[in-house]
Short mmCIF file of C-alpha atoms in Angstrom, two decimals:
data_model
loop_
_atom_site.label_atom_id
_atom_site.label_comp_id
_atom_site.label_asym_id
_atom_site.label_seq_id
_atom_site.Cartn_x
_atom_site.Cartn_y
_atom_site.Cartn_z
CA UNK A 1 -28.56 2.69 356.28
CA UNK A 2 -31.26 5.28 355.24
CA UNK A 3 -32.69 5.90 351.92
CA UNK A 4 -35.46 9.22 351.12
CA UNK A 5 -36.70 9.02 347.59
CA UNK A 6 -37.30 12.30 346.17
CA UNK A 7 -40.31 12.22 343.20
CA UNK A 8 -42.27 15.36 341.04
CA UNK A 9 -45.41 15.95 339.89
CA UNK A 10 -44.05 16.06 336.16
CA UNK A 11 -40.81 15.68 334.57
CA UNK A 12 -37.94 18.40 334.97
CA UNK A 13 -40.23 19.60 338.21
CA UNK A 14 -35.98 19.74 339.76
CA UNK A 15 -36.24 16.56 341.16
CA UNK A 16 -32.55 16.06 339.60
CA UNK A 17 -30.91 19.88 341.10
CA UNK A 18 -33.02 18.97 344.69
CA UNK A 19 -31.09 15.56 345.31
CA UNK A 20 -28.01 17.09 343.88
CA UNK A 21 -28.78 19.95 346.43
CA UNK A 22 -29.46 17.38 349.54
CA UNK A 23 -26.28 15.05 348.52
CA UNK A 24 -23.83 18.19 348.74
CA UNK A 25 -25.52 18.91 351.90
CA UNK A 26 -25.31 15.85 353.82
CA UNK A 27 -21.69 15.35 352.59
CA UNK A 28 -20.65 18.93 354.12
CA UNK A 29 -22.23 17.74 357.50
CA UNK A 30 -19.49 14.23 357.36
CA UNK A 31 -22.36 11.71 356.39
CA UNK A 32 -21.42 9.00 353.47
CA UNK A 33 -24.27 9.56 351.22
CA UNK A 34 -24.87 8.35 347.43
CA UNK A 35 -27.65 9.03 345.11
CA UNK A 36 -29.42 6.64 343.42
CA UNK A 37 -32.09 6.43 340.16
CA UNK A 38 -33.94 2.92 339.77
CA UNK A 39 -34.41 3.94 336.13
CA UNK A 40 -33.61 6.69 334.14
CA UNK A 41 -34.94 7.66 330.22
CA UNK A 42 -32.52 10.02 328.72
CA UNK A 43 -29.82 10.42 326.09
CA UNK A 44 -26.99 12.32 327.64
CA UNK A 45 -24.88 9.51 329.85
CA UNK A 46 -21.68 9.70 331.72
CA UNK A 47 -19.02 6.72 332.31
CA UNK A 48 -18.32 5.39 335.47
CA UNK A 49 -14.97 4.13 336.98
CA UNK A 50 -15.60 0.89 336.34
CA UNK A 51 -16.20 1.32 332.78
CA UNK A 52 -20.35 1.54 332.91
CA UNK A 53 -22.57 4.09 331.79
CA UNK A 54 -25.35 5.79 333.99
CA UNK A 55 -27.22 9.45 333.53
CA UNK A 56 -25.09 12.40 333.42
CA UNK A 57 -27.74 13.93 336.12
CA UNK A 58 -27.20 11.03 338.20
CA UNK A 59 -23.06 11.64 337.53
CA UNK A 60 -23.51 14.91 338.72
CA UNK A 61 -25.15 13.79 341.87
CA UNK A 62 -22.28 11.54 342.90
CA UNK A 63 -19.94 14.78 342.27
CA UNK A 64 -22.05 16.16 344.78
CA UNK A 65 -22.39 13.84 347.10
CA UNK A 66 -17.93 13.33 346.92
CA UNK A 67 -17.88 9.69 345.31
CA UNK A 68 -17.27 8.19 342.41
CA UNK A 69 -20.22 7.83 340.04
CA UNK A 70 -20.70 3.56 339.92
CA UNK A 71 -23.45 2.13 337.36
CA UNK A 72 -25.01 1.04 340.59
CA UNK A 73 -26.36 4.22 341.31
CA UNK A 74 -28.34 4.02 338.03
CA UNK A 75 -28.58 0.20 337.31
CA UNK A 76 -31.58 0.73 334.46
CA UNK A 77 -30.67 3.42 331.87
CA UNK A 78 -33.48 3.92 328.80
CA UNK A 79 -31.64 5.30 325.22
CA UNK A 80 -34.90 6.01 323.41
CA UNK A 81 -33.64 5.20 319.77
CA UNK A 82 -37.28 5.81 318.34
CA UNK A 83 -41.12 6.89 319.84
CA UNK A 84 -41.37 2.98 320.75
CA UNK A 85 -38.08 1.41 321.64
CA UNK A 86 -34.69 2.42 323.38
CA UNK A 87 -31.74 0.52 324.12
CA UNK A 88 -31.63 -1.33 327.74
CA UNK A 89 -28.46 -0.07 329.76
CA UNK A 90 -28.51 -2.72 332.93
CA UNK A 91 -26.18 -1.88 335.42
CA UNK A 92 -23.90 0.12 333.05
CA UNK A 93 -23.78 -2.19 330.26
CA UNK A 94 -25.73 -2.43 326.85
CA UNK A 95 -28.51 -5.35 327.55
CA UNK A 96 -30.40 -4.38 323.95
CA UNK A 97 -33.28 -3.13 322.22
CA UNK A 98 -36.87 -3.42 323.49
CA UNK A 99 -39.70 -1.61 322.66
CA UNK A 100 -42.54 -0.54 324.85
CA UNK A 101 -44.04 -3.64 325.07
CA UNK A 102 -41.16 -5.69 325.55
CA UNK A 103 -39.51 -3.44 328.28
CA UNK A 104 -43.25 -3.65 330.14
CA UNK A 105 -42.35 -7.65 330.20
CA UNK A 106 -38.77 -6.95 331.09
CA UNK A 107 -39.59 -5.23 334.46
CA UNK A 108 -39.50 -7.93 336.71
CA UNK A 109 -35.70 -9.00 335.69
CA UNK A 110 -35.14 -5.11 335.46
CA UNK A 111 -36.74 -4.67 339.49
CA UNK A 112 -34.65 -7.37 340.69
CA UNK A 113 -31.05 -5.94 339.11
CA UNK A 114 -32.56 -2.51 340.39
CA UNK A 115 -33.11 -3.84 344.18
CA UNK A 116 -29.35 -5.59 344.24
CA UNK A 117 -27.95 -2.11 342.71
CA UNK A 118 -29.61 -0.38 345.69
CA UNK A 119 -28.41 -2.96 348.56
CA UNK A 120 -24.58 -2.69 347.33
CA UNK A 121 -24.93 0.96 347.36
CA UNK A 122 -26.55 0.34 351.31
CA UNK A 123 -23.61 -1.42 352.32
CA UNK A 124 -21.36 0.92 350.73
CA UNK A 125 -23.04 4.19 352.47
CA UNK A 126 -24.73 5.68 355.56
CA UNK A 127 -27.62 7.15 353.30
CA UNK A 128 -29.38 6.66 349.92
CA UNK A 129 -30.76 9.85 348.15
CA UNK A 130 -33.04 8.27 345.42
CA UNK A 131 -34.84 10.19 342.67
CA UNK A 132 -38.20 8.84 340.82
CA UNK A 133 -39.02 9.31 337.25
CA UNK A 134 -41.30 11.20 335.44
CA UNK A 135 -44.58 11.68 337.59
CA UNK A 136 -45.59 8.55 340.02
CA UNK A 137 -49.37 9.38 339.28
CA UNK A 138 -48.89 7.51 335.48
CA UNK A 139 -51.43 5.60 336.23
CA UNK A 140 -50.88 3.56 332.75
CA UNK A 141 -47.03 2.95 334.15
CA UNK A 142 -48.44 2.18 337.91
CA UNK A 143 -48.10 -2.08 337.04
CA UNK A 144 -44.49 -3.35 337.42
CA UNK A 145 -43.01 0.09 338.52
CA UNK A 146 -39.53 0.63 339.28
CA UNK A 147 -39.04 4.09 338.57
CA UNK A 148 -40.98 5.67 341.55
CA UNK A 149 -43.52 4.05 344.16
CA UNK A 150 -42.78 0.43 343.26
CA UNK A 151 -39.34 0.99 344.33
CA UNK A 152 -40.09 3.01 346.97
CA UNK A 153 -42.47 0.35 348.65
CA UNK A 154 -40.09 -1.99 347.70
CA UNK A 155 -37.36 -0.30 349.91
CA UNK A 156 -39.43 0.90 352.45
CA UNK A 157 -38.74 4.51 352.67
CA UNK A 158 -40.25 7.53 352.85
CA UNK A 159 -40.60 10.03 349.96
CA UNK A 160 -40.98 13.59 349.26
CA UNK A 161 -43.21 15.23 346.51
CA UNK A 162 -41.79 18.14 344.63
CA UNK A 163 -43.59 20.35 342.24
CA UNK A 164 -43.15 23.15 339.92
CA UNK A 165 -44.53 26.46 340.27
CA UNK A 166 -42.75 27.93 337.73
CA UNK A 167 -44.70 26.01 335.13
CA UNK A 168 -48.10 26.94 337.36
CA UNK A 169 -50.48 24.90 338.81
CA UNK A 170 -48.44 23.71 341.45
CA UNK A 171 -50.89 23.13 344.32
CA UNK A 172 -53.16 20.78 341.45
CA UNK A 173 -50.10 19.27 340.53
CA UNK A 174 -49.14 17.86 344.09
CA UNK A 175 -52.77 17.51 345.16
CA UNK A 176 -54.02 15.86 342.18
CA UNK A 177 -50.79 13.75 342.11
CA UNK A 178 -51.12 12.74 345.90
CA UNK A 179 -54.77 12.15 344.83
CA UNK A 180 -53.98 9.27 342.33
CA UNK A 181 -51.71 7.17 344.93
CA UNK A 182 -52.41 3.99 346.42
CA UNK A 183 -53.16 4.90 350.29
CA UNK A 184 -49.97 2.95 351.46
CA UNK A 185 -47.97 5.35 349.32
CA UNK A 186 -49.99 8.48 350.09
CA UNK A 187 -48.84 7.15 353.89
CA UNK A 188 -45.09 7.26 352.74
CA UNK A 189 -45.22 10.81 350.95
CA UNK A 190 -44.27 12.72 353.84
CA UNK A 191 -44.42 16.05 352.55
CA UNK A 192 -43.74 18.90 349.83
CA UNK A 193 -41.01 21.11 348.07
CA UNK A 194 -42.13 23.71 346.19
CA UNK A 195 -39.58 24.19 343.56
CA UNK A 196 -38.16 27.73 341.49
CA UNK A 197 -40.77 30.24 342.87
CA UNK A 198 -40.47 33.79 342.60
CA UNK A 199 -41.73 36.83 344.19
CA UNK A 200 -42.79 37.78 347.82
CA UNK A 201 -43.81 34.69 349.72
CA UNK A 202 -46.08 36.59 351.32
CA UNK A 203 -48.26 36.05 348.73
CA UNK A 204 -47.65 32.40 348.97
CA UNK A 205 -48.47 31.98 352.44
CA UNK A 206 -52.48 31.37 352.22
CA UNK A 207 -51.78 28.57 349.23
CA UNK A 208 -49.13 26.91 351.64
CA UNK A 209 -51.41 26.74 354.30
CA UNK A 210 -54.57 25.53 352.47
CA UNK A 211 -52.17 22.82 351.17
CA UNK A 212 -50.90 21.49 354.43
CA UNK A 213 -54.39 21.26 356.04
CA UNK A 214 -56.38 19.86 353.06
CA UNK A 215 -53.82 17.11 352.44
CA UNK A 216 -52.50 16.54 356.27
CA UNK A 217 -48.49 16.67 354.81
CA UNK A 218 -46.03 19.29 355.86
CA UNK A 219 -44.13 21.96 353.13
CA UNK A 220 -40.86 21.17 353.80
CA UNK A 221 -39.48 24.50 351.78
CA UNK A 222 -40.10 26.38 348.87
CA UNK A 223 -36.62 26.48 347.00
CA UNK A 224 -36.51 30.14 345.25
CA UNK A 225 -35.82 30.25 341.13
CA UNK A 226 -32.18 29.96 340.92
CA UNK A 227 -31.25 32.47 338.24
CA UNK A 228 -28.46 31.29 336.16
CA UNK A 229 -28.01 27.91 337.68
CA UNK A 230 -26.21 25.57 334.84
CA UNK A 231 -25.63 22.22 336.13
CA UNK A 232 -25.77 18.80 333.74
CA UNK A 233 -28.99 18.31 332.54
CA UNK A 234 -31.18 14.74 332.60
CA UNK A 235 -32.53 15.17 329.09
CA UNK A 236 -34.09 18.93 327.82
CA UNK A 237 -31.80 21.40 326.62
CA UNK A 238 -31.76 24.56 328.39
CA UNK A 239 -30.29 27.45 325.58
CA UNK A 240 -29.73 30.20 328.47
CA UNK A 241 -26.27 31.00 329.25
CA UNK A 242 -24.07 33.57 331.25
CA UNK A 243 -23.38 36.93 329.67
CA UNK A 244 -20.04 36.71 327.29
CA UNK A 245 -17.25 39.49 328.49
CA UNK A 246 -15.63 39.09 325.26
CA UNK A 247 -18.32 37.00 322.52
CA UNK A 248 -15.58 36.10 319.94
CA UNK A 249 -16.96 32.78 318.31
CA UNK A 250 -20.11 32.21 317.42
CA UNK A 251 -21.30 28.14 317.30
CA UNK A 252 -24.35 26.47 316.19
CA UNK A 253 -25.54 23.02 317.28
CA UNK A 254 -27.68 21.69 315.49
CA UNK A 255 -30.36 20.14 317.97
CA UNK A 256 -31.24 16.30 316.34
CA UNK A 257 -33.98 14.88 317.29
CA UNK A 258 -32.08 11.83 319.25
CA UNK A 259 -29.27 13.90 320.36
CA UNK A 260 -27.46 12.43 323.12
CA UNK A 261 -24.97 14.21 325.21
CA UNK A 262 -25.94 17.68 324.55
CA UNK A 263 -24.17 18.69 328.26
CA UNK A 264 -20.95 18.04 325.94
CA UNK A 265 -21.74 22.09 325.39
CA UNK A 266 -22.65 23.16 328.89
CA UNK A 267 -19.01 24.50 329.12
CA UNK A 268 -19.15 26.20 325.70
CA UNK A 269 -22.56 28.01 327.45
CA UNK A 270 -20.32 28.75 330.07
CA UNK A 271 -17.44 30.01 328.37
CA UNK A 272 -17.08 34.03 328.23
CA UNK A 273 -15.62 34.13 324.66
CA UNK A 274 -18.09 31.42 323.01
CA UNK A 275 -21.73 32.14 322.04
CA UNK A 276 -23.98 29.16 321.57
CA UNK A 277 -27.03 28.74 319.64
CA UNK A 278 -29.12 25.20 319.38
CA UNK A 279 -30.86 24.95 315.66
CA UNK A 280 -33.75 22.70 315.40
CA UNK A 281 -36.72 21.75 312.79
CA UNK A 282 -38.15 24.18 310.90
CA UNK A 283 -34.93 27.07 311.72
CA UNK A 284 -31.91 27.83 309.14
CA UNK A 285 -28.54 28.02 310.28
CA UNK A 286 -27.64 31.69 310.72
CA UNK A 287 -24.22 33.18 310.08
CA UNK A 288 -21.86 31.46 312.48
CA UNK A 289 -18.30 30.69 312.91
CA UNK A 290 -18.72 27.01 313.52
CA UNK A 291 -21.01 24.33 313.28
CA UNK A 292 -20.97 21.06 315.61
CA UNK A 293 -23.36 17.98 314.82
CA UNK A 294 -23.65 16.27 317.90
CA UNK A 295 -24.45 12.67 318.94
CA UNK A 296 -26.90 10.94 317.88
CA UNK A 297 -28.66 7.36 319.09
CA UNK A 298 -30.12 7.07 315.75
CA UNK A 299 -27.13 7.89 313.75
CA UNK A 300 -28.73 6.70 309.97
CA UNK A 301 -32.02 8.47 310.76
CA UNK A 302 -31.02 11.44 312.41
CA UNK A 303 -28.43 11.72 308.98
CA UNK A 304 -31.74 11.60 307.04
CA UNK A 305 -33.78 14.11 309.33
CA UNK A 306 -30.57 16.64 308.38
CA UNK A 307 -30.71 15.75 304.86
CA UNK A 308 -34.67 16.51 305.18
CA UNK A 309 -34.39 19.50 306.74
CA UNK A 310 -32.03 21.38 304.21
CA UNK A 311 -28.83 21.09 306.98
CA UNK A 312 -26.41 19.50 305.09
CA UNK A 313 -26.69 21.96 302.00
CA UNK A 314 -26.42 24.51 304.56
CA UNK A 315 -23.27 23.31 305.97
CA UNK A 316 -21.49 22.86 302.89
CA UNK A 317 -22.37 26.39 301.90
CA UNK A 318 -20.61 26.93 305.33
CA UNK A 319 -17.89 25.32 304.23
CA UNK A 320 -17.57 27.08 301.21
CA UNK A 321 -17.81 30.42 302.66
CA UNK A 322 -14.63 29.18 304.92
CA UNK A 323 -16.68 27.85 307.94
CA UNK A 324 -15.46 25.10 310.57
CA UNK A 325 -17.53 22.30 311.01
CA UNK A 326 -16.75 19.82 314.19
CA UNK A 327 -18.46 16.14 314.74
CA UNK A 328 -18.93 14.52 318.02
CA UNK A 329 -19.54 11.06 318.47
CA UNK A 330 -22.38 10.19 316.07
CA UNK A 331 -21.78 13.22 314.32
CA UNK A 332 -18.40 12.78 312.88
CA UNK A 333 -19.86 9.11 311.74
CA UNK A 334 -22.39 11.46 309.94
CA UNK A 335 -19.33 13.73 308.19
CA UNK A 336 -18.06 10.58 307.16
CA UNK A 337 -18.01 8.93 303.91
CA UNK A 338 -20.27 5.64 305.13
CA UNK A 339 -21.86 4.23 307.81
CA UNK A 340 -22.51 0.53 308.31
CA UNK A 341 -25.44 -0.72 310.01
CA UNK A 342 -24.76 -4.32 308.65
CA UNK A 343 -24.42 -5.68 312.65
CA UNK A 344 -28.21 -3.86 313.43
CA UNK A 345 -26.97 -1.86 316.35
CA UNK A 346 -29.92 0.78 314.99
CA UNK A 347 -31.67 -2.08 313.73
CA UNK A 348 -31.88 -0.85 310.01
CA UNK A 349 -28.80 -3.35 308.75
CA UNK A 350 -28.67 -0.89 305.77
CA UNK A 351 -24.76 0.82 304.28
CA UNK A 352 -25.70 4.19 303.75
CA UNK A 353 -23.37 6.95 302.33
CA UNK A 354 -22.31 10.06 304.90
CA UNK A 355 -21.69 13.35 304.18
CA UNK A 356 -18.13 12.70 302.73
CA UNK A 357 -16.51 15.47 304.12
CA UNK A 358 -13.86 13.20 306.27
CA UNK A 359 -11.89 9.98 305.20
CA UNK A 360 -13.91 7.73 307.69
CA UNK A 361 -16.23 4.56 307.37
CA UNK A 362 -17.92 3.90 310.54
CA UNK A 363 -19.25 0.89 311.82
CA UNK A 364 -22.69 1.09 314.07
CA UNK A 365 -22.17 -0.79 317.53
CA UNK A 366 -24.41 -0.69 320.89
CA UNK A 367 -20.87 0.43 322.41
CA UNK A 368 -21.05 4.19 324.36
CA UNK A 369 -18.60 6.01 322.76
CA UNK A 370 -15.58 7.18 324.39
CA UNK A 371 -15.40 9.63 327.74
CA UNK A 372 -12.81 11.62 328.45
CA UNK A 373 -11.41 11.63 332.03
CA UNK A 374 -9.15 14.00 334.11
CA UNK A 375 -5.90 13.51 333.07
CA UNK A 376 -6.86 11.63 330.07
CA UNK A 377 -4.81 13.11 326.86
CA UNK A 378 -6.06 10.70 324.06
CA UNK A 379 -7.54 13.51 322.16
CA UNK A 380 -4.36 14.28 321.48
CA UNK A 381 -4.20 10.78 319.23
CA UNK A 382 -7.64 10.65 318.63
CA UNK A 383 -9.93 12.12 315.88
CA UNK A 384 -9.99 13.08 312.24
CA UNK A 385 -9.17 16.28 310.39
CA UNK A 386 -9.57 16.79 306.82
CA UNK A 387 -6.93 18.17 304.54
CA UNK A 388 -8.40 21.33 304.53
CA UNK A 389 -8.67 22.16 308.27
CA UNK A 390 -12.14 22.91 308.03
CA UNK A 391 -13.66 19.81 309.19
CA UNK A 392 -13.07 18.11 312.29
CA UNK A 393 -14.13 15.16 313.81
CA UNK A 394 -14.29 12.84 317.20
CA UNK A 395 -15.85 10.28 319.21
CA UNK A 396 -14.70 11.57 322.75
CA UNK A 397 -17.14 12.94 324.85
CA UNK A 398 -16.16 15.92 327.36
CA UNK A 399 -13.91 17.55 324.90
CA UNK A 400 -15.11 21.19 326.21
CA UNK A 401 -14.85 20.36 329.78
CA UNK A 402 -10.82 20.30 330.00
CA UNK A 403 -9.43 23.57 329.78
CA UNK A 404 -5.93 22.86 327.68
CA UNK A 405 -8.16 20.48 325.12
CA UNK A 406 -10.97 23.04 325.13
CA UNK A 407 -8.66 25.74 324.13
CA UNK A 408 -7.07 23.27 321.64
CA UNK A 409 -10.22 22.72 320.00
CA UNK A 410 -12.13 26.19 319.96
CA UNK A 411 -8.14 27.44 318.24
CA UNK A 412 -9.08 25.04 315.39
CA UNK A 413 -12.29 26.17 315.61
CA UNK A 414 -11.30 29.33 314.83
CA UNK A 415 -11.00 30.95 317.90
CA UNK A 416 -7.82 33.31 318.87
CA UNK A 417 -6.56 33.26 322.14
CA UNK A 418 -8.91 30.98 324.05
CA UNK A 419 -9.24 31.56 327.56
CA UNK A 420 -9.00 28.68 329.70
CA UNK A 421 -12.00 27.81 331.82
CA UNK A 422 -12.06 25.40 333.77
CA UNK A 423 -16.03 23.88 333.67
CA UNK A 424 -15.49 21.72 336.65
CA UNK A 425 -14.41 24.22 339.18
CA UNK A 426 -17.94 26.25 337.40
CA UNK A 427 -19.60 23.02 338.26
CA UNK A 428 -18.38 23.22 342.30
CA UNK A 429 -19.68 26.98 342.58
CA UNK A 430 -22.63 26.14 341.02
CA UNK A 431 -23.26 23.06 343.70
CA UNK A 432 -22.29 25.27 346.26
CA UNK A 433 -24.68 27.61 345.34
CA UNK A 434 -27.50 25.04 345.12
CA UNK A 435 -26.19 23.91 348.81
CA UNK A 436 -26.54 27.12 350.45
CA UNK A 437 -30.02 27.54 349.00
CA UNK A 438 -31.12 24.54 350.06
CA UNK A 439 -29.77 25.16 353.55
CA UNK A 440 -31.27 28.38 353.90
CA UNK A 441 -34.89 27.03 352.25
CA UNK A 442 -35.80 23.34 353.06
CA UNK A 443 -36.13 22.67 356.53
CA UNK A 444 -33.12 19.98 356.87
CA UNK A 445 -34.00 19.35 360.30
CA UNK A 446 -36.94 17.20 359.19
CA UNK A 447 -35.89 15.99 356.55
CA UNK A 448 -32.43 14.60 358.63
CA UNK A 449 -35.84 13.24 360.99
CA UNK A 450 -36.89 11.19 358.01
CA UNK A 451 -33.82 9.83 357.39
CA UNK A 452 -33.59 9.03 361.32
CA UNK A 453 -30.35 11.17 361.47
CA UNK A 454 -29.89 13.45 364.16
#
């Protein structure tokens, strides 16, 4: 067994798309690989086939790598519910709340579940692609770390430092980052991507080489920006998508401040007849088709942020003018008529009244809400519509990423003649295409060295 953690200098420095990148490698050359994330903050989740719940990054990783995503490949998921607390996901079930403070206390019992999620997955494969967290140079994060060098140590294995030039900086970022490590994990960073540069790299050249002789640590590649590229993201949403052939129905989602599970639109981004637009604070609703309110993990106070903001007057003057409106998850509880906190799931044990435009009462749980899987047809059973038409609710995940359901929806939607696309085949080209640059940029020859593979 081999494991090569991958870290960044910051958060969304690609340390998600490069171990996506190295598992779909590895598993076109025959080796049994599986990634792995000691702990993971972020709202948009995926089910696993054992009924858990782990990132959708990490998900999408496992798709690359040709296995089936386990909650042992993420055995500590973060749900932040507020600024201070999240829920606990341990090992792909709900554990509870904690808040900062609390979770700080928690690590030990958190490391040990985290080092027993990694050995199964070592018996299980021939190689371990882990990914860190954030930046490991937090210094006020370095005591009780899981996320990045204390597992790394822990495990013994090498690591590689990416950074983002995109975002500038790049050569303070990894120096200043290598900078603030312990010496025995300076020892085990073993060298640098550069990640989503553009231009000649020419130009690059002198910075490259001032890097690798000030610091002692090889560049292993400098992975060009990947125009386009839509793969599931960790957290962030990204509001670029491909050029529409045929831009027939306009959708806005409005952008919560806990949303969860905003990749449930990736394949609406992706589709050549849809047009997407996110809608946060301080931004009105323009002139749209439809209007989806996604999930939430603060269902009662994301309701009142809406209220705040002036959203749900818009949206019934979007009804009125004929409009569709669609819920997902925590946002059909929110077009409901009440939701019930009385069992604390959000920790407010308040009844508060919904939006009343469907015949629901919903009752707060810790419980992920539903997944759809290939093959699975219980949207066809499942969900609300009220009398109207206009309003449409469920609490499946994934709706948009099955073509026959997808067209089903985006017709009630309002949409005429729905092509069906089918997101996960978009998913495979878009791996493949991360693959080949990887191939052609990262010198896999050392890193298959690192991972003592031949």
């Amino acid at each position: 067994m081999a494991t090569l953690m991958i870290q960044g200098t910051t958060s969304d420095a690609g340390k998600s798309t490069v171990v996506a990148g190295l598992c779909r490698v590895l598993k076109r050359r025959g080796i049994s690989v599986a990634p792995f994330k000691p702990q993971n903050m972020a709202l948009n989740s995926a089910m696993t086939a054992e009924g858990g719940e782990i990132g959708r990054s990490t998900a999408l990783q496992a798709q690359a790598a040709g296995v089936e995503p386990h909650s042992d490949m993420n055995p500590v998921l973060l749900k932040p519910s507020t600024d201070r607390g999240a829920q606990v996901i341990l090992r792909g079930r709900p554990y509870g709340y904690m808040d900062a403070l609390d979770y700080h206390a928690f690590k030990r019992t958190a490391q040990r579940s985290v080092m027993a999620a990694w050995q199964t997955l070592c018996r299980r494969h021939d190689v371990i692609i882990a990914e860190g967290a954030g930046s490991p140079a937090e210094i006020n994060l370095r005591a009780g770390d899981i996320a990045n060098m204390g597992f790394a140590e822990a495990a013994d294995c090498p690591v590689l430092l990416v950074g983002d030039i995109d975002r500038g900086g790049v050569f303070a970022q990894l120096v200043g980052t290598l900078a603030l490590l312990s010496e025995s994990e300076q020892a085990r960073t073993r060298g640098f991507i550069i990640n989503r540069f553009r231009g000649d790299i020419a130009l690059l050249t002198p910075g490259l080489d001032w890097l690798e002789a000030r610091t002692d640590k090889p560049v292993m590649g400098t992975l060009p920006y990947i125009q386009g590229l839509l793969l599931d993201a960790e957290d962030g949403i990204v509001e670029g998508q491909s050029d529409k052939r045929e831009q027939t129905l306009s959708v806005a989602v409005i952008a919560l401040p806990r949303i969860s599970n905003h990749t449930d639109f990736d394949p609406l981004r992706a589709h050549p007849q849809v047009n997407v637009t996110f809608v946060g604070p301080g931004r009105s609703i323009p002139p749209v088709d439809a209007i989806i309110l996604p999930s939430s993990q603060s269902v009662i106070s994301d309701l009142r942020w809406l209220e705040q903001q002036g959203f749900a007057a818009s949206i019934q003057r979007h009804l009125r003018y004929g409009g569709r409106v669609l819920g997902i998850g925590g946002g059909q509880q929110m077009l409901g008529e009440w939701i019930d906190d009385s069992g604390e799931a959000e920790n407010t044990a308040t009844r508060v009244p919904g939006l009343g435009l469907l015949p629901i009462t919903s009752r707060l749980t810790t419980e992920p809400f539903g997944f759809i899987r290939a093959g699975d047809t219980a949207f066809a059973t499942e969900g609300t519509i009220s009398n109207d038409g206009q309003v449409l609710g469920t609490a499946l995940h994934g709706l948009f990423e099955y073509p026959d359901i997808s067209a089903s929806v985006l017709s009630q939607l309002g949409l005429e003649h729905a092509e069906h696309v089918d997101f996960d085949a978009h998913r495979e080209c878009e791996l493949k295409r991360l693959a080949d640059t990887l191939e052609q940029q990262l010198d896999m020859d050392a890193v298959l060295a690192l991972l003592k593979l031949s």
